[in-house]
Coordinates of C-alpha atoms in Angstrom, one line a residue:
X29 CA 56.9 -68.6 47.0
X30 CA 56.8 -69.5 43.3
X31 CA 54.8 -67.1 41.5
X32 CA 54.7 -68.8 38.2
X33 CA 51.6 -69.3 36.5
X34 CA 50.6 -72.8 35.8
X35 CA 49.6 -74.4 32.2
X36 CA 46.8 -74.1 33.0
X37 CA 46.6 -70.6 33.7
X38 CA 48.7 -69.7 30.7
X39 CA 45.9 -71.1 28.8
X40 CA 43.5 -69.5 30.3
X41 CA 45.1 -66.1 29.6
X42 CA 46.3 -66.6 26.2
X43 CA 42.0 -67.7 25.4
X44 CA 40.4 -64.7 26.9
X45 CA 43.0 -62.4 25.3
X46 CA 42.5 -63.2 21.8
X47 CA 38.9 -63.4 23.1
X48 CA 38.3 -59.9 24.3
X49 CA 40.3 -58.9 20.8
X50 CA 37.9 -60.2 18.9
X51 CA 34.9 -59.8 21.0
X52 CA 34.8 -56.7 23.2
X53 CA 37.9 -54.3 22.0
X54 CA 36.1 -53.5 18.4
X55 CA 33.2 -51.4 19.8
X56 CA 34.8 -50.5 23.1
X57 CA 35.4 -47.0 22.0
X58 CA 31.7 -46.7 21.2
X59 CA 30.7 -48.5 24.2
X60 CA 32.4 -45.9 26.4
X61 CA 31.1 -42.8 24.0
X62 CA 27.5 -43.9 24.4
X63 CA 27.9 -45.1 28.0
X64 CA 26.1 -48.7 26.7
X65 CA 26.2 -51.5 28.4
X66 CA 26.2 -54.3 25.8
X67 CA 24.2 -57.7 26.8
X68 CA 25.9 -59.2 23.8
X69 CA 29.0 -58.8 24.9
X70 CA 27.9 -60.2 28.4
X71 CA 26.7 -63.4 26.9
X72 CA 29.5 -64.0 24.9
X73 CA 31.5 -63.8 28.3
X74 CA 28.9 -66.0 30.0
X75 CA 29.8 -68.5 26.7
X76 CA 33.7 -68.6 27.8
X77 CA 32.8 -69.6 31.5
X78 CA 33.8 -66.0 32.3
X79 CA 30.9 -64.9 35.0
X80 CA 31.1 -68.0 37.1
X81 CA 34.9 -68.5 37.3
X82 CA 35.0 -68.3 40.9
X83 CA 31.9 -69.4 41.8
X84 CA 31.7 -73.5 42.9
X85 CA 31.9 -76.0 40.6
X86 CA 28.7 -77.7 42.0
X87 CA 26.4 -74.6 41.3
X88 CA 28.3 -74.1 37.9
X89 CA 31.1 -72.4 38.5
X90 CA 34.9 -72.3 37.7
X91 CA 35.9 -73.0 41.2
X92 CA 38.6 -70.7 40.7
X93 CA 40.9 -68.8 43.3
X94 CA 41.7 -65.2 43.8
X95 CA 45.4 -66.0 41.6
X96 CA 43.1 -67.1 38.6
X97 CA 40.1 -65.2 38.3
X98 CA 42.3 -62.2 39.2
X99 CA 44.5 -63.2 36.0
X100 CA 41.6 -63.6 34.6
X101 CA 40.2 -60.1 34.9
X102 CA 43.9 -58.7 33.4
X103 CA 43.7 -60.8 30.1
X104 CA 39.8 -59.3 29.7
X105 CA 41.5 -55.6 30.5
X106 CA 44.3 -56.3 28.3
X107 CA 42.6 -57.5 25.5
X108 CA 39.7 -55.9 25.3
X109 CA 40.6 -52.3 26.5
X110 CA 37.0 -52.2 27.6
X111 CA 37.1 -50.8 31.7
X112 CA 33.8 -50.5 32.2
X113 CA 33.1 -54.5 31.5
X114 CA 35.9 -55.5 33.6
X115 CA 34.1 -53.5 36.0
X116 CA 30.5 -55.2 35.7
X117 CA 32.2 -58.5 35.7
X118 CA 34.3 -57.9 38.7
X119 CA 31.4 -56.6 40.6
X120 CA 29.4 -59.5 39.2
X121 CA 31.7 -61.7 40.2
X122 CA 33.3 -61.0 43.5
X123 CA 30.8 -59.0 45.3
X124 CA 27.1 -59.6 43.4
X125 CA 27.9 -63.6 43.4
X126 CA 30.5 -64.8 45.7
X127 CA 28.7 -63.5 49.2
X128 CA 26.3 -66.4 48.4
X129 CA 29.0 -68.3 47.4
X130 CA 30.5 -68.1 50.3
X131 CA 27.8 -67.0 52.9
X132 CA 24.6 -68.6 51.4
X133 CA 22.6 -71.6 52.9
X134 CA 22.2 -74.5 50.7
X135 CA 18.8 -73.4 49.5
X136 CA 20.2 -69.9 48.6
X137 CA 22.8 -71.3 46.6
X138 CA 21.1 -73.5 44.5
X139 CA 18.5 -70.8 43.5
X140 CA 20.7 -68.3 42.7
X141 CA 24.5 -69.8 41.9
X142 CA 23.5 -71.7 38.5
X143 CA 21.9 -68.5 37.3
X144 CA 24.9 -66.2 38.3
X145 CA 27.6 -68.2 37.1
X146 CA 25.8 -68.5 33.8
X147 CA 25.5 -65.3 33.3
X148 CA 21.8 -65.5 32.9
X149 CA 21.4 -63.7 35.7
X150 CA 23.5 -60.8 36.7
X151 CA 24.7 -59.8 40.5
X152 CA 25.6 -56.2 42.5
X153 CA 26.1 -55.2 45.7
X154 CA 25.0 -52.5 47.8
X155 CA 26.4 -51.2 50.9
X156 CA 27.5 -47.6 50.0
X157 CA 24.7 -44.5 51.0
X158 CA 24.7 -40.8 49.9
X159 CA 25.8 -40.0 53.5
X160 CA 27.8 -43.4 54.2
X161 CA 30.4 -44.3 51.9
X162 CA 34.1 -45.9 53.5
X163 CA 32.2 -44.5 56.8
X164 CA 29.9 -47.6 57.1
X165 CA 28.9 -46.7 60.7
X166 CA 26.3 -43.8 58.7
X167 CA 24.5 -46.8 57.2
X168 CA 20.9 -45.2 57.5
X169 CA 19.1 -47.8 55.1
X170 CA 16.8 -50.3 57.5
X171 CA 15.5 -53.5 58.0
X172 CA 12.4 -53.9 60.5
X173 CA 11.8 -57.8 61.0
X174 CA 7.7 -58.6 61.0
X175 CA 6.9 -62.2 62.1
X176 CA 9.2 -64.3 59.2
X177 CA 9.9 -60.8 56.7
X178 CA 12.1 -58.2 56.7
X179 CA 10.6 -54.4 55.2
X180 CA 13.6 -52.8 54.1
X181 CA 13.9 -48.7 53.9
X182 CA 16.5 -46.6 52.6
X183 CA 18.6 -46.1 49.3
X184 CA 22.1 -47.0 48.0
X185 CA 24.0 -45.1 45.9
X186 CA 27.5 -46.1 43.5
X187 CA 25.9 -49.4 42.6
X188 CA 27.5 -51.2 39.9
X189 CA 25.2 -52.9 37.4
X190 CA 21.9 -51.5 39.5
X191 CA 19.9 -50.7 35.8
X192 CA 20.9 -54.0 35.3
X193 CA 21.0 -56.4 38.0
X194 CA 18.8 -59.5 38.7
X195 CA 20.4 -60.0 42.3
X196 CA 21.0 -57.7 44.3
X197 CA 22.5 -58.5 47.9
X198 CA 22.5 -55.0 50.4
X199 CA 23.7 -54.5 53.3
X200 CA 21.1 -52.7 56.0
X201 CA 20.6 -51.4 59.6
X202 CA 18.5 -54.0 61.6
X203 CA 19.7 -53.2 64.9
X204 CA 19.4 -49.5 65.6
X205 CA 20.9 -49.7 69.2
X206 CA 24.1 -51.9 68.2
X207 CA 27.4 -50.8 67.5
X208 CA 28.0 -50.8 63.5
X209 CA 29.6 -54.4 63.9
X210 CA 26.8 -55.5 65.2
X211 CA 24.1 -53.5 63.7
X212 CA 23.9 -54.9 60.3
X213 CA 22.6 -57.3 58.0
X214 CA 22.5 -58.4 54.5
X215 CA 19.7 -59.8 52.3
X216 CA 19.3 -60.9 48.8
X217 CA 16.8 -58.8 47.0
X218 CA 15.6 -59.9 43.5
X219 CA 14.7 -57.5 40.6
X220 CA 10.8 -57.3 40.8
X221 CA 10.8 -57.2 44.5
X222 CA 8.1 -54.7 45.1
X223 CA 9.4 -51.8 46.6
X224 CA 12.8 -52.3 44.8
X225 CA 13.3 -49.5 42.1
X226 CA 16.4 -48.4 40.3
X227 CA 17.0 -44.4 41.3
X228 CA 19.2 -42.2 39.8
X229 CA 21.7 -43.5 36.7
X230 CA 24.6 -41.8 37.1
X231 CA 27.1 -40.7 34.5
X232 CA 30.5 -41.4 35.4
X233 CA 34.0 -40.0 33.8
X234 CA 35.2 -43.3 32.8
X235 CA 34.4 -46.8 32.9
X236 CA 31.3 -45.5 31.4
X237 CA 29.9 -49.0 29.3
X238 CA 29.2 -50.1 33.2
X239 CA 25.9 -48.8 34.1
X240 CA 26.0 -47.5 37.6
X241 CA 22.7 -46.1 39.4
X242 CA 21.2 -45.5 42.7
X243 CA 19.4 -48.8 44.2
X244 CA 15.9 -47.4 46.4
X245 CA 14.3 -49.7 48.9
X246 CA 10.2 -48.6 49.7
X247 CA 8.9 -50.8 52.4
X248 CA 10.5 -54.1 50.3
X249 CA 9.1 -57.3 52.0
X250 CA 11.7 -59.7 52.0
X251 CA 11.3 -63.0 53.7
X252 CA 14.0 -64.2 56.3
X253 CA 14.6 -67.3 53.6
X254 CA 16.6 -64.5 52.0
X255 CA 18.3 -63.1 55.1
X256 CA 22.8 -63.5 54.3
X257 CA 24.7 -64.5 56.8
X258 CA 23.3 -64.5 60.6
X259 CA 22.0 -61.2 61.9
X260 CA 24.1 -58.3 63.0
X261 CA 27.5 -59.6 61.3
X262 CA 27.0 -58.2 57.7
X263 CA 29.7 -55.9 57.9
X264 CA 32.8 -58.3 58.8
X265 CA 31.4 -61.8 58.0
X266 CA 30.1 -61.3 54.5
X267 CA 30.6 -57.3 53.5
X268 CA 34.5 -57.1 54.3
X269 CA 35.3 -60.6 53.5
X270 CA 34.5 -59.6 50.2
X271 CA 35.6 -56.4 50.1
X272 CA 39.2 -58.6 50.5
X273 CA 38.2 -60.8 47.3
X274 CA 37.3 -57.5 45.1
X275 CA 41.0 -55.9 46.3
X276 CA 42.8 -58.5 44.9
X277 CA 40.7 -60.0 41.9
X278 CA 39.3 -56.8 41.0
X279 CA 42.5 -54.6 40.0
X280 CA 43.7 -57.8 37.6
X281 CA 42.1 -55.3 35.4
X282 CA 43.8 -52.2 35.8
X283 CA 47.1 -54.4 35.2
X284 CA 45.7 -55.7 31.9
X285 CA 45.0 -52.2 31.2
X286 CA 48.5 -51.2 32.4
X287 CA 50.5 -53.5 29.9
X288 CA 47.9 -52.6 27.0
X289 CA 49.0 -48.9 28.0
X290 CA 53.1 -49.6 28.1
X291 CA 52.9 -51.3 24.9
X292 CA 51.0 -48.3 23.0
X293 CA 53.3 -45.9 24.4
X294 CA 56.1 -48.0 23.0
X295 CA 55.1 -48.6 19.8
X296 CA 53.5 -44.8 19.3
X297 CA 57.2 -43.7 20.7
X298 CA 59.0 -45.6 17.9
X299 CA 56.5 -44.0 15.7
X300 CA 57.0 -40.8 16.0
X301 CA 59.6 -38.6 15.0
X302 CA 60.7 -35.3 16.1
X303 CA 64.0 -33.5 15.1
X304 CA 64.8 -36.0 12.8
X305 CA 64.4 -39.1 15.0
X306 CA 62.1 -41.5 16.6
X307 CA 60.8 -39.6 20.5
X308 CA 61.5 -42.9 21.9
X309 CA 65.4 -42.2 21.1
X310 CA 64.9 -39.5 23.3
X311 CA 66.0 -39.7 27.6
X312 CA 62.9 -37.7 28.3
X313 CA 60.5 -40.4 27.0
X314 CA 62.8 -43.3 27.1
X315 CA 62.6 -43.2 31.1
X316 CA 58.9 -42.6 31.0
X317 CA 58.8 -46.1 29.8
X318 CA 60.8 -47.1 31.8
X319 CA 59.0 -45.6 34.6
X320 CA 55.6 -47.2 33.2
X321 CA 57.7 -50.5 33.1
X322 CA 58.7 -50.1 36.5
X323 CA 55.0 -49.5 37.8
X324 CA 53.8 -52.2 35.8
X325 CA 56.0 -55.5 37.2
X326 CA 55.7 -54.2 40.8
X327 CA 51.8 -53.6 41.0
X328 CA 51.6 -57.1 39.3
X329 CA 53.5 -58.9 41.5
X330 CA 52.1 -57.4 44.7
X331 CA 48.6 -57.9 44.0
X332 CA 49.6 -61.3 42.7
X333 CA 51.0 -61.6 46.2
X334 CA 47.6 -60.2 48.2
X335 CA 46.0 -63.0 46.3
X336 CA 48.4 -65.7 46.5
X337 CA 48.0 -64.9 50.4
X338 CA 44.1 -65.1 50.5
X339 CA 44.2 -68.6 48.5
X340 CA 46.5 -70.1 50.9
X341 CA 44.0 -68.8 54.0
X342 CA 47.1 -66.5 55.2
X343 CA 46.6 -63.2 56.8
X344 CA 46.1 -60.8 53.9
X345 CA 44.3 -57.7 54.7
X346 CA 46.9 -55.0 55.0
X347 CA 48.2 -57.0 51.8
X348 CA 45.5 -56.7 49.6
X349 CA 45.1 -53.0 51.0
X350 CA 49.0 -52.2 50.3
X351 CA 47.6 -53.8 46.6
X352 CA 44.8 -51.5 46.4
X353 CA 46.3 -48.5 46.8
X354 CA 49.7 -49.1 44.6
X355 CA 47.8 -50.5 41.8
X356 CA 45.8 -47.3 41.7
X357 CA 48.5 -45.0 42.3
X358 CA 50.5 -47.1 39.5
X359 CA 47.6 -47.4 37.1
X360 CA 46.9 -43.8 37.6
X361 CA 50.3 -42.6 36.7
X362 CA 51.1 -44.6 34.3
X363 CA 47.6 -43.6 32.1
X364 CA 48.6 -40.5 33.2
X365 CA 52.4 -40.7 31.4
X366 CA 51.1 -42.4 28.3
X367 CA 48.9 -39.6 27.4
X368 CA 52.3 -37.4 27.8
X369 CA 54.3 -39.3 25.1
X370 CA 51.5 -39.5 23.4
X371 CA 51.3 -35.9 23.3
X372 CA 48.6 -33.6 21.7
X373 CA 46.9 -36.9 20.5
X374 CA 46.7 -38.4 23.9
X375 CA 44.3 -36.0 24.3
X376 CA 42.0 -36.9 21.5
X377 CA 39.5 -39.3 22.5
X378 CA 40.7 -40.8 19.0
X379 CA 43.4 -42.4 21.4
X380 CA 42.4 -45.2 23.5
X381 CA 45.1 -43.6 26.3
X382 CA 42.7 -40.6 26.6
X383 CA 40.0 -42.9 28.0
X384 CA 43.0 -45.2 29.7
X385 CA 43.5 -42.4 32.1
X386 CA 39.5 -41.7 33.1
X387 CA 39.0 -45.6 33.5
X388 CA 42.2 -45.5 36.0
X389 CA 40.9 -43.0 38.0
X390 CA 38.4 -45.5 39.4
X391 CA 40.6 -47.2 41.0
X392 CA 41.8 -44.9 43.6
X393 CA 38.3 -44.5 44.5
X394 CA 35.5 -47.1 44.2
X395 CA 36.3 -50.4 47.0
X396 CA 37.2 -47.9 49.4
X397 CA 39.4 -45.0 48.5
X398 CA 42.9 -44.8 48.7
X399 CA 42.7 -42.9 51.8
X400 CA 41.0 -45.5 53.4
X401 CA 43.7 -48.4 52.3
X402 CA 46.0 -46.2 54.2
X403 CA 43.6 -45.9 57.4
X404 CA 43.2 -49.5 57.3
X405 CA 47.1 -50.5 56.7
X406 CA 47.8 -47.9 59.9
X407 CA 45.3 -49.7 61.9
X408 CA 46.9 -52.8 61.4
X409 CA 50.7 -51.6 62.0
X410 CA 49.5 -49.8 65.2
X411 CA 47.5 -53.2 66.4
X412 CA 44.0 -51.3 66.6

């Protein structure tokens, strides 16, 4: 396996780097203060082909894999030290736009592709419930088909980009007597669906420039036209597929975010002094760099890996599980460590590491928890 990065993609890293410099890292401090989404910033995104990447060329996409748009998603992270629109993005991206990429009839596509991958439009996903979150068997929401509609009943919670969405794709219960593999199946809801309202906006520790809400579905009438996917196989054929794509493409953020993190440490280390020398002279700190280092090259490469394995159509979910958990315990820690060199001012939200370390504690939870990484990789060792 020969993990180096094309031309190509060494462009394409090098571009949205000293784009999300000048773009989106000015006012990311205030972003995350005021917990603002900023449509600006969006468009300016859309402008650099950044909310279609993946998507297919024909509907006006990047056509890129899992490798790219994952690299992708660390040059934005790096560059722009802004979590929370890494976090839109990715959501946008791998789970509001590429189920109909992937799952969506012709007719489907052409409606809603072009718009998504221009960033006109803006995509989420909904499969999470108050009661049902990695437990997706608790799924309560419904669907009751009526001649050719669907009334939908229930509400989501954790959605990414809910205040904010134009398409939203959620998963519901049409078959109340079927096992959960069975039982579900997704539709593509639009914003002024009747019925469809935004419910509770909730305010989250970090990542906090990515609005997140509860979605709420009143007897929403949606015709079968917009039914994803066939009936009853939400949950493996479109939901988990994708849940594969946002584990590997996804956490490219978190390593951008890593290496932005390293090289603060570093350089506040050789800054500042303390019994007459720079701290960074010093074993204790020294080897926390080291450390952050360490974490840093081997969460790359393994999610580089997970990816690398999902492009080439080769069996990949423990791998992008094993990814999803080490990147978060790496990205964790390591936000974690920086704030310790940086010492008292780490703790200042002067500091970008102060909000480094709430934006990294997303990542053991949201896409299914790390807990649940482990349950699945267990399954998969013990052949259940």
């Amino acid at each position: 396996m020969d993990f180096t990065l094309t031309e190509e993609q060494q462009a394409l890293y090098h571009t949205i780097v000293d784009f999300a410099r000048a773009v989106v890292a000015p006012r990311a401090g205030e972003r995350d203060r005021e917990a603002r989404f900023d449509r600006d910033v969006w468009d300016l995104c859309a402008e650099v082909g950044l909310c279609g990447l993946p998507l297919a060329t024909e509907h006006g996409g990047g056509g890129a894999d899992c490798v790219t748009t994952s690299l992708a998603l660390e040059a934005l992270g790096y560059g722009g030290q802004d979590a929370g629109l890494g976090l839109s993005l990715g959501a946008h991206l791998v789970i509001g736009s590429k189920p109909i990429d992937l799952h969506g009839t012709p007719a489907q596509k052409a409606r809603y592709l072009p718009r998504l991958a221009s960033g006109e439009w803006i995509g989420a996903f909904g499969i999470t419930e108050p009661d049902a979150g990695s437990d997706t068997a608790r799924i309560r929401a419904t669907g009751r088909r009526e001649g050719d509609e669907w009334v939908l009943n229930g509400t989501k919670t954790f959605i990414t980009n809910g205040p904010i969405c134009d398409v939203f794709t959620v998963v519901v219960r049409t078959d109340p007597q079927a096992s959960a593999g069975q039982a579900m199946t997704a539709f593509i809801l639009e914003r002024d669906d009747a019925g469809l309202a935004v419910g509770s906006h909730l305010d989250k520790m970090g990542n906090r420039s990515s609005p997140t809400s509860e979605m709420v579905l009143t007897d929403v009438r949606v015709p079968d036209s917009r039914r994803l996917g066939e009936e009853g196989a939400a949950l493996w054929a479109v939901g988990f597929e994708c849940f594969d794509w946002e584990r590997t493409v996804m956490l490219g953020s978190a390593i951008g975010g890593m290496t932005r993190g390293l090289e603060d440490a570093i350089a506040y280390a050789r800054e500042r002094e303390a019994f007459g020398r720079p701290i960074a002279r010093y074993q204790a700190v020294s080897h926390k760099l080291a450390d952050m280092k360490i974490r840093l090259e081997t969460a790359r490469l393994y999610l580089r890996y997970a990816a690398w394995l999902k492009d080439h159509g080769r069996p990949h979910v423990t791998e992008a599980s094993i990814a999803k958990a080490y990147v978060a315990e790496c990205a964790t820690k390591s936000a974690e460590e920086a704030i310790q060199v940086h010492g008292g001012w780490g703790y200042i939200k002067d500091f970008p590491v102060e909000r480094a370390w709430r934006d990294a504690k997303l990542t053991s939870l949201g896409g299914g928890t790390t807990e649940i990484q482990k349950v699945i990789i267990a399954r998969m060792l013990l052949g259940e």
